[in-house]
Amino acid sequence: MTASASARRQRRNALLFLAPAAGVLALIYLGPMLFAFHASFTAWIFTSPGSQDIYVGLENYSDVLISPELWSAVRVTLIYAFVSICCGLTLGTIFALLLDTQFYARSFFRSIMIIPMVITPSVIGIFWKLLYEEDSGVFNTALRGLGLPGFSWLDLAMALPSIILMDVWQTTPFFMLVILAGLQALDRNTIDAAKVDGATSLQLFRYITLPHLVPYMLIATSFRAIAAMGDFDKIWLLTGGGPGDRTTTITIFAYKTGFSAFDIGRTTAIACIFVVIVLVASSPLLLRLFRSALEDRG
Amino acid sequence: MVLTAFRQPVDTLAMRFVFAPTLDGFRTIFVDSNFQLYLQNSLLTAIPTTLAVLLLAAPAAYSLAHLNKRSRLFLGSVLVARMVPGIAILIPLYLAASRAGLLDRRLTLIVVYCAFNLPFAVWLLRGFFREIPNELREAAIVDGCSEFQVFWKIMVPLVGGGLVATSVFVFIGAWNEFLFALALTQSNAATAPLAVIGFRNEYGVQWGAIGAAAVMISTPVVAFAVVMQKYLVRGLTMGAVKG
């Protein structure tokens, strides 16, 4: 009797403690999502009054889904996220391995490495524009100094690689930090035992270190994937999505549709499609986190 | 090592503009434009956001860690919310704010940033709360503490490090945010990251001013992150590896 009463009280308390956070999440996420879903079925143009009451069924979706712009944006988003993550992961692992060895001023280097990660992305976008300038940009000045011809970093062919390079510069430290933490959790005894057995350092890495790091890499990759797909500020300020639509990611595409054409119906349809893409792409992480959260007990 | 060479764009810039009088940029942003207003807006947005997120997230995280460990619905919604890209809720929020007359107000940004940082904060703090043995809570309950007293007097002081880690992340997130600030503010509530664009459009590109603005915007977060490095790394690995 008392036991069940206290259990009931505990459950009530649990809900009370959760309620404020749940309220804010519902207000800012659930509300707008439902609203967006509803609006995506209307012919709503923000600048023409009354158009929000015209229902067009799935027309926004079919318009958007057959438009080449959407698929170009999906392609750009996926290439951007995929290539940037591959490079960031590789470089991050290399830096982490280097930083894991004991040497003087190690924490200084670690501090330096953190800096790109936290610099305001809009500042990064502006400054990389300066680095990429064709006539007087830092990269081309350096290339000419080496006797090489400079080139246009932000033209049709190079714009996408250039935004990826910028993102790799910014996010490599994130991978490095996570992998460094993984390395520090590695059991030194195993390594010592393998060394005694005569393993080469390449074998050590391949058969002991790398398998140990895989979960860390997976988690870092998944987190970065979600964030990279939504990246906006850096790209917007560096290229504005151009030239043409070469660097127009889904977020930039939706933003342009929403805030220059004011086509609410279409924008919300793009947003809904985007949410589905992100949720599908990140569902392995979602399931993994959810399962581990439910399984372990405190 | 291309990375090392361009690690600090600010320094790189200073090297190129070595002949330009350095203080001109600062004069431009502080005297000729109201950059301090933007900095002030950034501070008055990021700090309340951080405090509010801690206030909302800590009880929720405590509840998930100790009271109702299998609150599927809430855990699931926190995770899904974390995956939703900002652009998806931007348009509805813009429309709602414009209808309610809340555009270009700091309060609007604070509420939005709060919600945006909440999922990660709950997730992070939950990990820290779980490190505190439940026996402590049970002992306090036996001694006659209410659930709220347990939370406030025992748990909160014990997760100090976790609260610091979380606030570092939330502060940096709120300080650096651009998309919502771009869409939801015009001039009164515009934050510092937006100010840099101004120096590009008004009179061509004013690199001196942009450089000065960039220094002013980046220094606080970089300094904060370097000083709090220990917590940052711990929070990151906790969030990353334990989920």
Coordinates of N, CA and C in Angstrom, one line a residue, chain A residues 32-173:
Chain A
P32 N 5.6 24.2 -34.4 CA 6.0 24.5 -35.7 C 6.0 23.4 -36.7
M33 N 6.4 22.2 -36.3 CA 6.4 21.1 -37.2 C 5.0 20.8 -37.7
L34 N 4.0 20.7 -36.8 CA 2.6 20.5 -37.2 C 2.1 21.6 -38.1
F35 N 2.5 22.8 -37.7 CA 2.1 24.0 -38.6 C 2.7 23.8 -40.0
A36 N 4.0 23.5 -40.0 CA 4.7 23.4 -41.3 C 4.0 22.3 -42.1
F37 N 3.7 21.2 -41.5 CA 3.0 20.1 -42.2 C 1.7 20.5 -42.8
H38 N 1.0 21.3 -42.0 CA -0.3 21.8 -42.5 C -0.1 22.8 -43.6
A39 N 0.8 23.7 -43.4 CA 1.1 24.7 -44.4 C 1.6 24.2 -45.8
S40 N 2.2 23.0 -45.7 CA 2.8 22.4 -46.9 C 1.7 21.9 -47.9
F41 N 0.5 21.9 -47.4 CA -0.6 21.5 -48.3 C -1.4 22.7 -48.9
T42 N -0.9 24.0 -48.6 CA -1.6 25.1 -49.1 C -0.8 25.9 -50.2
A43 N -1.4 26.8 -50.9 CA -0.8 27.6 -51.9 C -0.3 28.9 -51.3
W44 N 0.1 28.9 -50.1 CA 0.4 30.1 -49.3 C 1.6 30.8 -49.9
I45 N 1.4 32.0 -50.4 CA 2.5 32.9 -50.7 C 2.4 34.1 -49.7
F46 N 3.5 34.3 -48.9 CA 3.4 35.3 -47.8 C 2.9 36.6 -48.2
T47 N 3.2 37.1 -49.4 CA 2.9 38.4 -49.8 C 1.5 38.5 -50.4
S48 N 0.8 37.4 -50.7 CA -0.6 37.5 -51.2 C -1.6 37.0 -50.2
P49 N -2.3 38.0 -49.6 CA -3.3 37.6 -48.5 C -4.4 36.7 -49.0
G50 N -4.7 35.8 -48.1 CA -5.8 34.9 -48.5 C -5.3 33.6 -49.1
S51 N -4.1 33.6 -49.6 CA -3.6 32.4 -50.3 C -3.4 31.3 -49.3
Q52 N -3.3 31.5 -48.0 CA -3.1 30.4 -47.0 C -4.3 29.5 -46.9
D53 N -5.5 30.0 -47.4 CA -6.6 29.2 -47.2 C -6.9 28.3 -48.5
I54 N -6.1 28.4 -49.5 CA -6.2 27.6 -50.7 C -5.5 26.3 -50.5
Y55 N -6.2 25.2 -50.5 CA -5.6 23.9 -50.3 C -5.2 23.3 -51.7
V56 N -4.0 22.8 -51.8 CA -3.6 22.3 -53.1 C -3.2 20.8 -53.0
G57 N -3.6 20.2 -51.9 CA -3.2 18.8 -51.7 C -1.7 18.6 -51.7
L58 N -1.3 17.6 -52.6 CA 0.1 17.3 -52.6 C 0.9 18.0 -53.7
E59 N 0.2 19.1 -54.2 CA 0.9 19.8 -55.3 C 2.3 20.3 -55.0
N60 N 2.4 20.9 -53.8 CA 3.7 21.4 -53.4 C 4.8 20.3 -53.4
Y61 N 4.4 19.2 -52.9 CA 5.3 18.1 -52.8 C 5.7 17.6 -54.2
S62 N 4.7 17.5 -55.1 CA 5.0 17.0 -56.4 C 5.8 18.0 -57.2
D63 N 5.5 19.3 -57.0 CA 6.3 20.3 -57.7 C 7.7 20.3 -57.2
V64 N 7.9 20.2 -55.9 CA 9.3 20.2 -55.4 C 10.0 18.9 -55.8
L65 N 9.3 17.8 -55.7 CA 10.0 16.5 -55.9 C 10.4 16.4 -57.4
I66 N 9.7 17.0 -58.3 CA 10.2 16.9 -59.7 C 11.1 18.1 -60.1
S67 N 11.3 19.0 -59.2 CA 12.2 20.1 -59.6 C 13.6 19.7 -59.5
P68 N 14.4 20.0 -60.6 CA 15.8 19.6 -60.5 C 16.6 20.3 -59.4
E69 N 16.1 21.5 -59.0 CA 16.8 22.3 -57.9 C 16.9 21.4 -56.6
L70 N 15.7 20.7 -56.3 CA 15.7 20.0 -55.1 C 16.8 18.9 -55.1
W71 N 16.8 18.1 -56.3 CA 17.7 17.0 -56.3 C 19.2 17.5 -56.4
S72 N 19.4 18.6 -57.0 CA 20.7 19.2 -57.0 C 21.1 19.5 -55.5
A73 N 20.2 20.1 -54.8 CA 20.4 20.5 -53.4 C 20.7 19.2 -52.5
V74 N 19.9 18.2 -52.8 CA 20.1 16.9 -52.1 C 21.5 16.4 -52.4
R75 N 21.9 16.4 -53.7 CA 23.2 15.9 -54.1 C 24.3 16.7 -53.4
V76 N 24.2 18.0 -53.5 CA 25.2 18.9 -52.9 C 25.3 18.6 -51.4
T77 N 24.2 18.5 -50.7 CA 24.2 18.3 -49.2 C 24.9 17.0 -48.9
L78 N 24.5 15.9 -49.7 CA 25.1 14.6 -49.4 C 26.6 14.6 -49.7
I79 N 27.0 15.1 -50.8 CA 28.4 15.1 -51.1 C 29.2 15.9 -50.1
Y80 N 28.7 17.1 -49.8 CA 29.3 18.0 -48.8 C 29.5 17.2 -47.5
A81 N 28.4 16.6 -47.0 CA 28.5 15.9 -45.7 C 29.4 14.7 -45.8
F82 N 29.3 14.0 -46.8 CA 30.1 12.7 -46.9 C 31.6 13.0 -47.0
V83 N 32.0 13.8 -48.0 CA 33.4 14.1 -48.3 C 34.0 14.7 -47.0
S84 N 33.3 15.7 -46.5 CA 33.8 16.5 -45.4 C 34.0 15.5 -44.2
I85 N 33.1 14.7 -44.0 CA 33.2 13.7 -42.8 C 34.4 12.8 -43.0
C86 N 34.5 12.2 -44.3 CA 35.6 11.3 -44.5 C 37.0 12.0 -44.3
C87 N 37.1 13.2 -44.8 CA 38.4 13.9 -44.6 C 38.6 14.2 -43.1
G88 N 37.6 14.7 -42.5 CA 37.7 15.1 -41.1 C 38.0 14.0 -40.2
L89 N 37.4 12.8 -40.5 CA 37.7 11.6 -39.7 C 39.1 11.2 -39.9
T90 N 39.6 11.1 -41.1 CA 40.9 10.7 -41.4 C 41.9 11.6 -40.7
L91 N 41.8 12.9 -41.0 CA 42.8 13.8 -40.4 C 42.7 13.8 -38.9
G92 N 41.4 13.8 -38.4 CA 41.2 13.8 -36.9 C 41.9 12.6 -36.3
T93 N 41.8 11.5 -36.9 CA 42.5 10.3 -36.4 C 44.0 10.4 -36.3
I94 N 44.5 11.0 -37.5 CA 46.0 11.1 -37.5 C 46.4 12.1 -36.4
F95 N 45.7 13.2 -36.3 CA 46.1 14.2 -35.3 C 46.0 13.6 -33.9
A96 N 44.9 12.9 -33.7 CA 44.7 12.3 -32.4 C 45.9 11.3 -32.0
L97 N 46.3 10.5 -33.0 CA 47.4 9.6 -32.8 C 48.7 10.3 -32.5
L98 N 48.9 11.5 -33.2 CA 50.1 12.3 -32.9 C 50.0 12.9 -31.5
L99 N 48.8 13.4 -31.2 CA 48.7 14.0 -29.9 C 48.7 13.1 -28.7
D100 N 48.5 11.8 -29.0 CA 48.4 10.8 -28.0 C 49.8 10.4 -27.4
T101 N 50.8 10.7 -28.3 CA 52.2 10.4 -27.8 C 52.5 11.5 -26.8
Q102 N 53.4 11.2 -25.8 CA 53.7 12.2 -24.8 C 54.8 13.1 -25.4
F103 N 54.5 14.4 -25.4 CA 55.5 15.3 -25.8 C 55.3 16.7 -25.2
Y104 N 56.3 17.5 -25.2 CA 56.3 18.8 -24.5 C 55.2 19.7 -25.2
A105 N 54.5 20.5 -24.4 CA 53.5 21.4 -24.9 C 52.3 20.8 -25.5
R106 N 52.0 19.6 -25.1 CA 50.9 18.8 -25.6 C 49.6 19.5 -25.4
S107 N 49.4 20.0 -24.2 CA 48.1 20.7 -23.9 C 48.0 22.0 -24.7
F108 N 49.2 22.6 -25.0 CA 49.1 23.8 -25.8 C 48.6 23.5 -27.2
F109 N 49.1 22.4 -27.8 CA 48.6 22.1 -29.1 C 47.1 21.7 -29.1
R110 N 46.7 21.1 -28.0 CA 45.3 20.7 -27.9 C 44.5 21.9 -27.9
S111 N 44.9 22.9 -27.1 CA 44.1 24.2 -27.0 C 44.1 24.8 -28.4
I112 N 45.2 24.9 -29.1 CA 45.2 25.5 -30.4 C 44.3 24.8 -31.4
M113 N 44.2 23.4 -31.3 CA 43.4 22.7 -32.2 C 41.9 22.9 -31.9
I114 N 41.6 23.3 -30.7 CA 40.1 23.5 -30.4 C 39.6 24.7 -31.1
I115 N 40.5 25.7 -31.3 CA 40.1 27.0 -31.8 C 39.1 27.0 -33.0
P116 N 39.5 26.3 -34.1 CA 38.6 26.4 -35.3 C 37.2 25.9 -34.9
M117 N 37.2 24.9 -34.0 CA 35.9 24.3 -33.7 C 34.9 25.3 -33.1
V118 N 35.4 26.2 -32.3 CA 34.5 27.1 -31.6 C 34.4 28.5 -32.3
I119 N 35.2 28.8 -33.2 CA 35.1 30.1 -33.9 C 33.7 30.3 -34.5
T120 N 33.1 31.4 -34.4 CA 31.8 31.7 -34.9 C 31.8 31.4 -36.4
P121 N 30.9 30.5 -36.8 CA 30.8 30.1 -38.2 C 30.7 31.2 -39.2
S122 N 29.9 32.3 -38.9 CA 29.8 33.3 -39.8 C 31.1 34.1 -40.0
V123 N 31.9 34.2 -39.0 CA 33.2 34.7 -39.1 C 34.1 33.8 -40.0
I124 N 34.0 32.5 -39.8 CA 34.7 31.6 -40.7 C 34.4 31.8 -42.2
G125 N 33.1 31.9 -42.4 CA 32.6 32.1 -43.8 C 33.2 33.3 -44.4
I126 N 33.2 34.4 -43.7 CA 33.7 35.7 -44.2 C 35.2 35.6 -44.4
F127 N 35.9 35.0 -43.5 CA 37.4 34.9 -43.6 C 37.9 34.0 -44.7
W128 N 37.2 32.9 -44.9 CA 37.6 32.0 -45.9 C 37.4 32.6 -47.3
K129 N 36.4 33.5 -47.4 CA 36.2 34.3 -48.6 C 37.5 35.1 -48.9
L130 N 38.0 35.6 -47.9 CA 39.3 36.4 -48.0 C 40.4 35.5 -48.4
L131 N 40.5 34.3 -47.8 CA 41.6 33.4 -48.1 C 41.5 33.0 -49.6
Y132 N 40.2 32.9 -50.1 CA 40.0 32.3 -51.4 C 40.0 33.4 -52.5
E133 N 40.1 34.7 -52.2 CA 40.1 35.8 -53.2 C 41.1 35.4 -54.3
E134 N 40.6 35.8 -55.5 CA 41.4 35.3 -56.7 C 42.7 36.1 -56.9
D135 N 42.6 37.5 -56.7 CA 43.7 38.3 -57.0 C 44.7 38.4 -55.8
S136 N 44.1 38.7 -54.7 CA 44.9 39.0 -53.5 C 44.7 38.0 -52.4
G137 N 44.0 36.9 -52.6 CA 43.7 36.0 -51.5 C 44.9 35.3 -51.0
V138 N 44.9 34.9 -49.8 CA 46.0 34.3 -49.1 C 46.5 33.0 -49.8
F139 N 45.5 32.2 -50.2 CA 45.9 30.9 -50.9 C 46.7 31.2 -52.2
N140 N 46.1 32.1 -53.0 CA 46.7 32.3 -54.3 C 48.1 33.1 -54.1
T141 N 48.1 34.0 -53.1 CA 49.4 34.6 -52.9 C 50.5 33.6 -52.5
A142 N 50.1 32.6 -51.7 CA 51.0 31.5 -51.3 C 51.4 30.7 -52.5
L143 N 50.4 30.4 -53.3 CA 50.7 29.5 -54.5 C 51.7 30.3 -55.4
R144 N 51.4 31.6 -55.7 CA 52.3 32.3 -56.6 C 53.7 32.4 -55.9
G145 N 53.7 32.5 -54.6 CA 55.0 32.6 -54.0 C 55.8 31.3 -54.2
L146 N 55.1 30.2 -54.4 CA 55.8 28.9 -54.7 C 56.0 28.8 -56.2
G147 N 55.7 29.8 -57.0 CA 55.9 29.8 -58.4 C 54.8 29.0 -59.2
L148 N 53.7 28.8 -58.5 CA 52.6 28.1 -59.1 C 51.5 29.1 -59.5
P149 N 50.7 28.8 -60.5 CA 49.6 29.7 -60.9 C 48.5 29.6 -59.9
G150 N 47.9 30.8 -59.5 CA 46.8 30.8 -58.6 C 45.5 30.4 -59.4
F151 N 44.5 29.9 -58.7 CA 43.3 29.7 -59.5 C 42.0 30.2 -58.8
S152 N 40.9 30.2 -59.5 CA 39.7 30.7 -58.9 C 39.0 29.6 -58.1
W153 N 39.1 29.8 -56.8 CA 38.6 28.8 -55.8 C 37.1 28.7 -55.8
L154 N 36.4 29.8 -56.2 CA 35.0 29.8 -56.0 C 34.3 29.7 -57.3
D155 N 34.9 29.2 -58.4 CA 34.2 29.1 -59.7 C 33.4 27.8 -59.7
L156 N 32.8 27.6 -60.9 CA 31.8 26.5 -61.0 C 32.4 25.2 -60.5
A157 N 33.6 24.9 -60.9 CA 34.2 23.6 -60.6 C 34.7 23.5 -59.2
M158 N 35.2 24.6 -58.6 CA 35.9 24.5 -57.4 C 35.1 24.9 -56.1
A159 N 33.9 25.5 -56.4 CA 33.2 26.0 -55.2 C 32.8 24.9 -54.2
L160 N 32.3 23.8 -54.7 CA 32.0 22.7 -53.7 C 33.2 22.2 -53.0
P161 N 34.3 21.8 -53.7 CA 35.5 21.4 -53.0 C 35.9 22.5 -52.0
S162 N 35.8 23.7 -52.3 CA 36.2 24.8 -51.5 C 35.4 24.9 -50.2
I163 N 34.1 24.8 -50.3 CA 33.3 24.8 -49.0 C 33.6 23.6 -48.2
I164 N 33.9 22.4 -48.9 CA 34.2 21.2 -48.1 C 35.6 21.4 -47.3
L165 N 36.5 22.0 -48.0 CA 37.8 22.3 -47.4 C 37.7 23.1 -46.1
M166 N 36.8 24.2 -46.3 CA 36.6 25.0 -45.1 C 36.0 24.3 -44.0
D167 N 35.0 23.4 -44.3 CA 34.3 22.6 -43.3 C 35.3 21.6 -42.6
V168 N 36.2 21.0 -43.4 CA 37.2 20.1 -42.9 C 38.1 20.8 -41.9
W169 N 38.5 22.0 -42.3 CA 39.3 22.8 -41.4 C 38.6 23.0 -40.0
Q170 N 37.3 23.3 -40.1 CA 36.6 23.6 -38.9 C 36.3 22.4 -38.0
T171 N 36.0 21.2 -38.7 CA 35.5 20.1 -37.9 C 36.5 19.0 -37.6
T172 N 37.7 19.1 -38.2 CA 38.7 18.1 -37.9 C 39.0 18.0 -36.3
P173 N 39.0 19.2 -35.7 CA 39.3 19.1 -34.2 C 38.2 18.4 -33.4

